[in-house]
PDB file of C-alpha atoms in Angstrom:
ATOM      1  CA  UNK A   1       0.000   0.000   0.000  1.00  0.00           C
ATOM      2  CA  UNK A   2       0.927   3.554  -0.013  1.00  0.00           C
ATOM      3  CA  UNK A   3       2.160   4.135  -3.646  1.00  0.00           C
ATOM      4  CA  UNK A   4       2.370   6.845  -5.068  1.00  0.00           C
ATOM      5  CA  UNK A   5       3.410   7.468  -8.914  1.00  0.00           C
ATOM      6  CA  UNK A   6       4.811   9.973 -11.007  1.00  0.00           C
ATOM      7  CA  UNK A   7       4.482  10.618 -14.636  1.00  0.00           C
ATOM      8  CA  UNK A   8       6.253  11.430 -16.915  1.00  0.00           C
ATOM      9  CA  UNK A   9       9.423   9.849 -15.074  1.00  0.00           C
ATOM     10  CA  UNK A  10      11.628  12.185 -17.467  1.00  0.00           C
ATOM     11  CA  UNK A  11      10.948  14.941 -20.270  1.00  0.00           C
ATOM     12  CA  UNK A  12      13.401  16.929 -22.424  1.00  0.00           C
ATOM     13  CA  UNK A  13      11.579  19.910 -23.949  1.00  0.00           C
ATOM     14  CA  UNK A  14      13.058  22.694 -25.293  1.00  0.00           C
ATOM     15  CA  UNK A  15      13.343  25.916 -23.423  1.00  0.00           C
ATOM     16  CA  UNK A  16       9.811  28.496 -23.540  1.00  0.00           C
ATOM     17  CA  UNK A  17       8.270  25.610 -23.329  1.00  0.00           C
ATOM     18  CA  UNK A  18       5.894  24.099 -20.803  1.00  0.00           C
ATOM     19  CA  UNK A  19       5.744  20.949 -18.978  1.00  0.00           C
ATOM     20  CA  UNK A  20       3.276  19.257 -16.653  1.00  0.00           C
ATOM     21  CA  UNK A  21       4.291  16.439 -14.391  1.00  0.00           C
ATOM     22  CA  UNK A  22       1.696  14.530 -12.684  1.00  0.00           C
ATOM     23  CA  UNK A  23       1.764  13.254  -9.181  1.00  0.00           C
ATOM     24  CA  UNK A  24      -0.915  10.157  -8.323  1.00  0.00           C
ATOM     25  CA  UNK A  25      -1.668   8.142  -4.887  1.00  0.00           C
ATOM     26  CA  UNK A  26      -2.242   5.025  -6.104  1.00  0.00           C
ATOM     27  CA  UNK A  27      -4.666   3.169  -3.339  1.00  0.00           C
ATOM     28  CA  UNK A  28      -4.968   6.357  -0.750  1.00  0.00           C
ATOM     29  CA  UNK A  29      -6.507   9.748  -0.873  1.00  0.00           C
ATOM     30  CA  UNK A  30      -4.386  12.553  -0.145  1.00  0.00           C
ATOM     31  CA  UNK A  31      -5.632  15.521   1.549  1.00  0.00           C
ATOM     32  CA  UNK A  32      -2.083  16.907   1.369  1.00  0.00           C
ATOM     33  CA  UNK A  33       0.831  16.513  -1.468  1.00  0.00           C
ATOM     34  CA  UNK A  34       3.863  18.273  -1.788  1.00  0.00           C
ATOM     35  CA  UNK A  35       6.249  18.841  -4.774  1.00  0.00           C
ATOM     36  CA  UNK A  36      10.183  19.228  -4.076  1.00  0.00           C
ATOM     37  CA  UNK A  37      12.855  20.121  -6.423  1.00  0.00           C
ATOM     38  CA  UNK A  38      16.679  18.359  -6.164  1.00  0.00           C
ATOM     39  CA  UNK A  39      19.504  19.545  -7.827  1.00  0.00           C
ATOM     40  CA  UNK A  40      22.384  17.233  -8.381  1.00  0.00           C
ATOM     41  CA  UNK A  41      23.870  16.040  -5.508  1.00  0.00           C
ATOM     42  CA  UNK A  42      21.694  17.834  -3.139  1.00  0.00           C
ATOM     43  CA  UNK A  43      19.124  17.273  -0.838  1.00  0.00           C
ATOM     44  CA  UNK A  44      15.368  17.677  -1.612  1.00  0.00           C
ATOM     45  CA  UNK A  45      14.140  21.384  -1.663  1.00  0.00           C
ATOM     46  CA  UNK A  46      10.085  22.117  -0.810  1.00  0.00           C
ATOM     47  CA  UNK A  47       9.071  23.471  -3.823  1.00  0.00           C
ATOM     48  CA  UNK A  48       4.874  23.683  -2.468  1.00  0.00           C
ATOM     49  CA  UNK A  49       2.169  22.593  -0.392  1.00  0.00           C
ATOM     50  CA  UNK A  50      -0.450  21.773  -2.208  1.00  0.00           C
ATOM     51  CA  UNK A  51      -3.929  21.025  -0.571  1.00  0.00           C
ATOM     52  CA  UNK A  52      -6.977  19.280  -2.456  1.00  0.00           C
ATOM     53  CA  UNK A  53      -9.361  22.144  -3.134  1.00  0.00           C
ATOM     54  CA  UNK A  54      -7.445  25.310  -2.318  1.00  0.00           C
ATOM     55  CA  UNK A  55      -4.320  26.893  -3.654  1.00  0.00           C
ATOM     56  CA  UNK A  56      -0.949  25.531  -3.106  1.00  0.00           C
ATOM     57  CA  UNK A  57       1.125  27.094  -0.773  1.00  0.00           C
ATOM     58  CA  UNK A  58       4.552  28.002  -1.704  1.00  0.00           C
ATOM     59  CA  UNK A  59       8.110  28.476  -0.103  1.00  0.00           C
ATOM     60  CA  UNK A  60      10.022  31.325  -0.194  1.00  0.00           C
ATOM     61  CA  UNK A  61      11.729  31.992  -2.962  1.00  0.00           C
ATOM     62  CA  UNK A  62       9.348  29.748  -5.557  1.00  0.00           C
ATOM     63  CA  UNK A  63       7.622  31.519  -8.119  1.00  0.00           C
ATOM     64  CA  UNK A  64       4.014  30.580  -8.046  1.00  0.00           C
ATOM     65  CA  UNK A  65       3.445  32.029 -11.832  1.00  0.00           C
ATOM     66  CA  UNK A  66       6.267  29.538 -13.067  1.00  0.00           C
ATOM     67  CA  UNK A  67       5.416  26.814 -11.123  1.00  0.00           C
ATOM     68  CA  UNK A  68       1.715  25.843 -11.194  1.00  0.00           C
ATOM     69  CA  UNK A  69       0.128  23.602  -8.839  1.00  0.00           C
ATOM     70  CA  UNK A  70      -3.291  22.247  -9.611  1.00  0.00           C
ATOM     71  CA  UNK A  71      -4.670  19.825  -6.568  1.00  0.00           C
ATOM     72  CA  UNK A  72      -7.908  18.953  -8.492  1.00  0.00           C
ATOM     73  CA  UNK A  73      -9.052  15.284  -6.424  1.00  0.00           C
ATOM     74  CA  UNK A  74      -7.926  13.238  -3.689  1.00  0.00           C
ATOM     75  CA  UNK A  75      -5.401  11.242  -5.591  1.00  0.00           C
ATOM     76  CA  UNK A  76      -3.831  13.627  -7.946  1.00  0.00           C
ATOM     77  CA  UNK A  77      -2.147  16.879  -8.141  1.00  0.00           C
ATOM     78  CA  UNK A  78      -0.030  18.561 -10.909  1.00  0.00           C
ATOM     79  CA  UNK A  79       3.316  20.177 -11.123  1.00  0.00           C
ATOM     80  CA  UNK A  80       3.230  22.407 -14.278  1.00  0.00           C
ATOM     81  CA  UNK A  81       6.759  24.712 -15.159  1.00  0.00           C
ATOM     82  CA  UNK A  82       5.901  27.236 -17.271  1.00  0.00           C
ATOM     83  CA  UNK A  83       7.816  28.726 -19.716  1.00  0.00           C
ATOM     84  CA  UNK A  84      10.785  26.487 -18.949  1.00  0.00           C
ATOM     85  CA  UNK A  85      14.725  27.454 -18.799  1.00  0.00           C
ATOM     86  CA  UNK A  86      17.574  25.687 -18.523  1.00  0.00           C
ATOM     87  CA  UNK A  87      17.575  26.333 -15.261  1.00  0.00           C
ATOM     88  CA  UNK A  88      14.581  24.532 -14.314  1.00  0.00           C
ATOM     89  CA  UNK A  89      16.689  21.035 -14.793  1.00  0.00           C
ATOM     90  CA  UNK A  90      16.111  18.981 -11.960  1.00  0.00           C
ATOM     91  CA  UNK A  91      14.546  16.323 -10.402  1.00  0.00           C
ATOM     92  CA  UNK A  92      10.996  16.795  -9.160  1.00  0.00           C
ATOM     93  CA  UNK A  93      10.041  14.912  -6.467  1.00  0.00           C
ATOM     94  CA  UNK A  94       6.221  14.652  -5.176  1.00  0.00           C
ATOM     95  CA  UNK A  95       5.176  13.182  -1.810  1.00  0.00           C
ATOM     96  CA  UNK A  96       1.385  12.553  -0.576  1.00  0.00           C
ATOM     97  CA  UNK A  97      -0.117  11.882   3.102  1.00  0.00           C
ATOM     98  CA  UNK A  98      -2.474   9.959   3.759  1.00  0.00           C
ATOM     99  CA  UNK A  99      -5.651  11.336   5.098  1.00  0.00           C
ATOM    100  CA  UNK A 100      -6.033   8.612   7.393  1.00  0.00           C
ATOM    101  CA  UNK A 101      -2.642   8.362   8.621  1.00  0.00           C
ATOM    102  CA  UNK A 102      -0.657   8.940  11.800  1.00  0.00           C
ATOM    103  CA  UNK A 103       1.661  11.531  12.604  1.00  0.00           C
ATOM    104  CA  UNK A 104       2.765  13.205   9.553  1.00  0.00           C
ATOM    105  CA  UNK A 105       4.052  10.504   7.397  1.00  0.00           C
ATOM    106  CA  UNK A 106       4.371  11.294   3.513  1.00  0.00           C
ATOM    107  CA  UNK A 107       4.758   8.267   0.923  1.00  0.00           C
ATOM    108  CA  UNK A 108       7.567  10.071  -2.206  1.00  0.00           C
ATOM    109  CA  UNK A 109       7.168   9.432  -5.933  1.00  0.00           C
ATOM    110  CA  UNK A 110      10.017   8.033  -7.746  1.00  0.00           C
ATOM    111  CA  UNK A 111      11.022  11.413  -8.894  1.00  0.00           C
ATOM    112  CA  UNK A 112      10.084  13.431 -12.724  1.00  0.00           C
ATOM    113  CA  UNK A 113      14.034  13.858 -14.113  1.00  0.00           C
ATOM    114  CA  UNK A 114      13.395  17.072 -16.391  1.00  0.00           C
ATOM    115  CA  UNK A 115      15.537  18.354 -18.776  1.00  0.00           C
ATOM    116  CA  UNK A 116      15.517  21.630 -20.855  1.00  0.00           C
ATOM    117  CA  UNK A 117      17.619  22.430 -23.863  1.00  0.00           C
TER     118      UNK A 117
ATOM    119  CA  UNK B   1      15.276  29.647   8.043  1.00  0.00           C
ATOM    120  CA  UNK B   2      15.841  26.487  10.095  1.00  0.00           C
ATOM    121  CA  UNK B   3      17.590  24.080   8.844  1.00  0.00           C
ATOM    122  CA  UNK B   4      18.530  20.187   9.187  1.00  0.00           C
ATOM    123  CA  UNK B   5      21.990  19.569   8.428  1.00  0.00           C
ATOM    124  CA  UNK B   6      24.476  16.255   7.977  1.00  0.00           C
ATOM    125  CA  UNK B   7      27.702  15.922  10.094  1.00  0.00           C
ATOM    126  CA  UNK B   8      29.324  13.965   7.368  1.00  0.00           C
ATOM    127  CA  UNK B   9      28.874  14.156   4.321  1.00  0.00           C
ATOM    128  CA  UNK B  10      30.312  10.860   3.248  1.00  0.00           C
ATOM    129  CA  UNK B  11      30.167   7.295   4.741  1.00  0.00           C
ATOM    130  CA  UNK B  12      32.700   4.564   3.545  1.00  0.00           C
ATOM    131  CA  UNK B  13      31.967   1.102   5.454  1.00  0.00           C
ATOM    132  CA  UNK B  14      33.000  -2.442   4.871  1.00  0.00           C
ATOM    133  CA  UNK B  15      30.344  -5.048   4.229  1.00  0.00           C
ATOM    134  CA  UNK B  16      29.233  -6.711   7.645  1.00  0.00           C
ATOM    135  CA  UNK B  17      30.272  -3.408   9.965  1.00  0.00           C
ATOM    136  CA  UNK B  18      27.296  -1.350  11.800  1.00  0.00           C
ATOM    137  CA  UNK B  19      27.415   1.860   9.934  1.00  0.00           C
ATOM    138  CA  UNK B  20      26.083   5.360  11.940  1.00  0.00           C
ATOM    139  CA  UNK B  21      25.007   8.330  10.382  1.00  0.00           C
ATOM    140  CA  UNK B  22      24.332  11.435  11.982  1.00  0.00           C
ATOM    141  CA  UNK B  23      22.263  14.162  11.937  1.00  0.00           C
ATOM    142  CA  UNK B  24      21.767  18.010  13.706  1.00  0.00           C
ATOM    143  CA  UNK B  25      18.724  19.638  13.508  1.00  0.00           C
ATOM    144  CA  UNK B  26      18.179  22.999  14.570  1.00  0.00           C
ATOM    145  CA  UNK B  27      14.258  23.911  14.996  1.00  0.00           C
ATOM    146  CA  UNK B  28      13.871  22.690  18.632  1.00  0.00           C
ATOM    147  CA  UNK B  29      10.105  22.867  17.944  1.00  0.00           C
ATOM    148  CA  UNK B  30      10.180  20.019  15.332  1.00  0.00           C
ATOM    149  CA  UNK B  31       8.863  16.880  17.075  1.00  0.00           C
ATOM    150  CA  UNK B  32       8.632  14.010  14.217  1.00  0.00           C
ATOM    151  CA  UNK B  33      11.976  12.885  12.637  1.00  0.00           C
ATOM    152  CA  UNK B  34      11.998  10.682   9.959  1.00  0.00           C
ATOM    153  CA  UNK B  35      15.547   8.960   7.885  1.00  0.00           C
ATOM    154  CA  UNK B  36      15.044   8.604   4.397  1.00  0.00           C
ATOM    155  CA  UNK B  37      17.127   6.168   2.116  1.00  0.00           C
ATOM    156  CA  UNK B  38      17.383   7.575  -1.803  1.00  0.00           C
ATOM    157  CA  UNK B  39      18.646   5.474  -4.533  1.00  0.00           C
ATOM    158  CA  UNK B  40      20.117   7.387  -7.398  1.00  0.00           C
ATOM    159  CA  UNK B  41      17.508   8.484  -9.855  1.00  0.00           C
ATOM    160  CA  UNK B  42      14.865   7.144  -7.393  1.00  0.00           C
ATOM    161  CA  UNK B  43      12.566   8.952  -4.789  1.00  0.00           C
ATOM    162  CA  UNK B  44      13.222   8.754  -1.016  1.00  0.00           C
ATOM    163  CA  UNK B  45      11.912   5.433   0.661  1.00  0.00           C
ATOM    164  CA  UNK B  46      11.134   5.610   4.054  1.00  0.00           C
ATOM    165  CA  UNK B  47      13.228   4.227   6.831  1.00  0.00           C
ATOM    166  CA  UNK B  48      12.110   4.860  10.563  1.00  0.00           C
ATOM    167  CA  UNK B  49      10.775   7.700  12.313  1.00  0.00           C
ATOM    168  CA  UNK B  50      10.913   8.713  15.513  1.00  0.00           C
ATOM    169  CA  UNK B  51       8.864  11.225  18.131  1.00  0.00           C
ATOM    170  CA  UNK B  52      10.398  13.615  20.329  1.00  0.00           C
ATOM    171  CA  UNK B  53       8.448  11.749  23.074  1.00  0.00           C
ATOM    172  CA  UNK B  54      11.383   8.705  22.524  1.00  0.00           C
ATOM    173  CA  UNK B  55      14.624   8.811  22.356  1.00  0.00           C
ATOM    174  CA  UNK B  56      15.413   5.442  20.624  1.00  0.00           C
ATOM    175  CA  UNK B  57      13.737   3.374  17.885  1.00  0.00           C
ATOM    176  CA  UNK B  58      14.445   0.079  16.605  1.00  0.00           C
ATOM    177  CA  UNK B  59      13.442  -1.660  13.351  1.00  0.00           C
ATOM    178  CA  UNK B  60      15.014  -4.313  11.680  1.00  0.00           C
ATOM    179  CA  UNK B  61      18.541  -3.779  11.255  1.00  0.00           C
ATOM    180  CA  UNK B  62      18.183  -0.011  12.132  1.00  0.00           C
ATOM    181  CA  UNK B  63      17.604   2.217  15.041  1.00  0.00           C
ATOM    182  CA  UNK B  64      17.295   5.701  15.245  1.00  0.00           C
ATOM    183  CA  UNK B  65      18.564   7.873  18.260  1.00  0.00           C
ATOM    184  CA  UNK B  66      17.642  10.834  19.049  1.00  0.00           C
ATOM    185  CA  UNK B  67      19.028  13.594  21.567  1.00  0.00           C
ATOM    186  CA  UNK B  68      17.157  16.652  22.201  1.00  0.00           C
ATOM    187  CA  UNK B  69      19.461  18.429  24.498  1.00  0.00           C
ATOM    188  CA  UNK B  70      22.160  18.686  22.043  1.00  0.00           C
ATOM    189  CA  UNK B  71      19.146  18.157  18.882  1.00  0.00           C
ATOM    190  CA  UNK B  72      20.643  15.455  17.540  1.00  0.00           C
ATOM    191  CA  UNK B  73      19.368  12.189  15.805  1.00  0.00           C
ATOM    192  CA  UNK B  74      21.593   9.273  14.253  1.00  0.00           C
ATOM    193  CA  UNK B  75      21.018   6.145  12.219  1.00  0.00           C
ATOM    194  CA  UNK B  76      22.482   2.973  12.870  1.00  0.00           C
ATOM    195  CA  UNK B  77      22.659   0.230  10.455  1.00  0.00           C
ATOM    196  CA  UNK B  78      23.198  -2.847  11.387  1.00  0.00           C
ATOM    197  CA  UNK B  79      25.566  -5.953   9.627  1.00  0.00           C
ATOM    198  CA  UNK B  80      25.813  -3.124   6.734  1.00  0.00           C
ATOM    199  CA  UNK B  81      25.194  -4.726   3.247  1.00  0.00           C
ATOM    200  CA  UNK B  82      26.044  -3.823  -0.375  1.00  0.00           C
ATOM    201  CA  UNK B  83      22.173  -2.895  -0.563  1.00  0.00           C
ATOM    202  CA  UNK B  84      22.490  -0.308   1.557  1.00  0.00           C
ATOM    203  CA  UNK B  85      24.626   2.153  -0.565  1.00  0.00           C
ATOM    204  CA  UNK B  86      22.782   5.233  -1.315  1.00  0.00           C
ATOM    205  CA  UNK B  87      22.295   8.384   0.226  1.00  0.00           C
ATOM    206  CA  UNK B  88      20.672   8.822   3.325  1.00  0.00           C
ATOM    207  CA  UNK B  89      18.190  12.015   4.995  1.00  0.00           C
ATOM    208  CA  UNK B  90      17.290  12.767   8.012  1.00  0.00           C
ATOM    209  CA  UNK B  91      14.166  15.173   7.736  1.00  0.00           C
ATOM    210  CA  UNK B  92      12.251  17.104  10.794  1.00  0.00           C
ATOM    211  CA  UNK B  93       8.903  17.666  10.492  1.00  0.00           C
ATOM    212  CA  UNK B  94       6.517  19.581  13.074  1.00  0.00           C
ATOM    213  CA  UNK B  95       3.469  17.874  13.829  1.00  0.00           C
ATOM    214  CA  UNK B  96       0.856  20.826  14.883  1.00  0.00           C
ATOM    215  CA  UNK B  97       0.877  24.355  13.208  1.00  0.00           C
ATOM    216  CA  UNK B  98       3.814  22.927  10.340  1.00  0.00           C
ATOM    217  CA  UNK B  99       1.274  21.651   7.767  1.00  0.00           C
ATOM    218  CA  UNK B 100       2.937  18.635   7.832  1.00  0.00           C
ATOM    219  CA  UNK B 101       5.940  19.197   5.733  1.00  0.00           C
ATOM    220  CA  UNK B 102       9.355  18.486   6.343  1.00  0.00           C
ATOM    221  CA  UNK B 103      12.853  19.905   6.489  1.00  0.00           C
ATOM    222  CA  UNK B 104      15.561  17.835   4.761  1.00  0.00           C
ATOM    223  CA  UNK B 105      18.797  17.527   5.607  1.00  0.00           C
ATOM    224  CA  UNK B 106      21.535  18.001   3.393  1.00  0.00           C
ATOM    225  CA  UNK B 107      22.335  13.972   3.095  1.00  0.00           C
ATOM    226  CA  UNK B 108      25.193  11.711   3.732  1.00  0.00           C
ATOM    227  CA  UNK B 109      26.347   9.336   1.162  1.00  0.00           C
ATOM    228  CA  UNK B 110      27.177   5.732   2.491  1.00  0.00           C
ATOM    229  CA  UNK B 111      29.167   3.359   0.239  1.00  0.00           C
ATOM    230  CA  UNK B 112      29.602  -0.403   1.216  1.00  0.00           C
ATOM    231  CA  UNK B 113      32.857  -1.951   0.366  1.00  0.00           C
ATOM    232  CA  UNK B 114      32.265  -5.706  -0.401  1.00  0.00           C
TER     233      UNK B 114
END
């Protein structure tokens, strides 16, 4: 239980361009999913909260016009970069928790690799 | 900001030693701590977690400590094996009033010598 997928799992697009990822819990509803960025050998930055019927909420520093969050049902929220630069390569990392579980435990994606030329 | 940060950033081990990792975390209102293993290319996969309430958790071949005075937490791996290389997290979390999301740490990178 507890899966949670990703998709695509990488994308090269060229740069101006825009690019949704998608971020699914498989066999839970999540009230709650949040979208991190990591840069090569780094550790995972929070990109955005994003909560099922309301606007995401986003860390300091994140533009909210280039990065889109759309948290439309219980199992599925989207990561969209807008008008992308090179400098929007990274890995993109979703997470999810569980409505029903304890503490505060999120379940990660495998990770959205994305590339622009 | 706060931040969670590594003492080391790499871990070199031979296959069959206990390996430790450690971890200092700053926000002395975070009370959930959580180690994360990541695989390269791959998301992180949970490992153990750990309330402020405790101060030691065991699973199965790991146990997490954790120290408030001096706000530390560590990992211990047990009978380390060549599965275990990849880099490891240690992220802080605050349960009420933090919406539930969580500080990472910068990561330490254990290798396992066979």
């Amino acid at each position: 239980g507890a899966v949670v997928s990703q998709h695509p799992s990488w994308v090269i697009c060229k740069s101006g361009t825009s690019v949704k990822i998608e971020c699914r819990s498989l066999d839970f509803q999540a009230t709650t999913m949040f979208w991190y960025r990591q840069f090569p050998k780094q550790s995972l930055m929070l990109m955005a909260t994003s909560n099922e019927g309301s606007k995401a909420t986003y860390e300091q520093g994140v533009e909210k016009d280039k990065f889109l969050i759309n948290h439309a049902s219980l199992t599925l929220s989207t990561l969209t970069v807008t008008s992308a630069h090179p400098e929007d390569s990274s890995f993109y990392i979703c997470s999810a928790r569980d409505r029903r579980g304890y503490h505060n435990e999120q379940f990660f994606g495998p990770g959205t690799r994305l590339t622009v030329l | 900001g706060e931040s969670v940060g590594l003492h080391l950033p790499t871990l070199s081990v031979q296959e069959g030693d206990n390996s430790i990792i450690n971890c200092a975390y700053s926000n002395s209102a975070s009370d959930y701590f959580i180690w994360y293993k990541q695989e390269s290319g791959k998301g992180p996969q949970f490992i153990i977690d750990i309330r402020s309430n405790m101060d030691k958790r065991q699973g199965q071949r790991v146990t997490v400590l954790l120290n408030k005075t001096v706000k530390h937490l560590s990992l211990q791996i047990a009978a380390t094996q060549p599965g275990d290389s990849a880099v490891y997290f240690c992220a802080e979390n605050i349960s009420s009033g933090g919406a539930g999301k969580s500080t990472f740490g910068d990561g330490t990178t254990l290798t396992v010598k066979p």
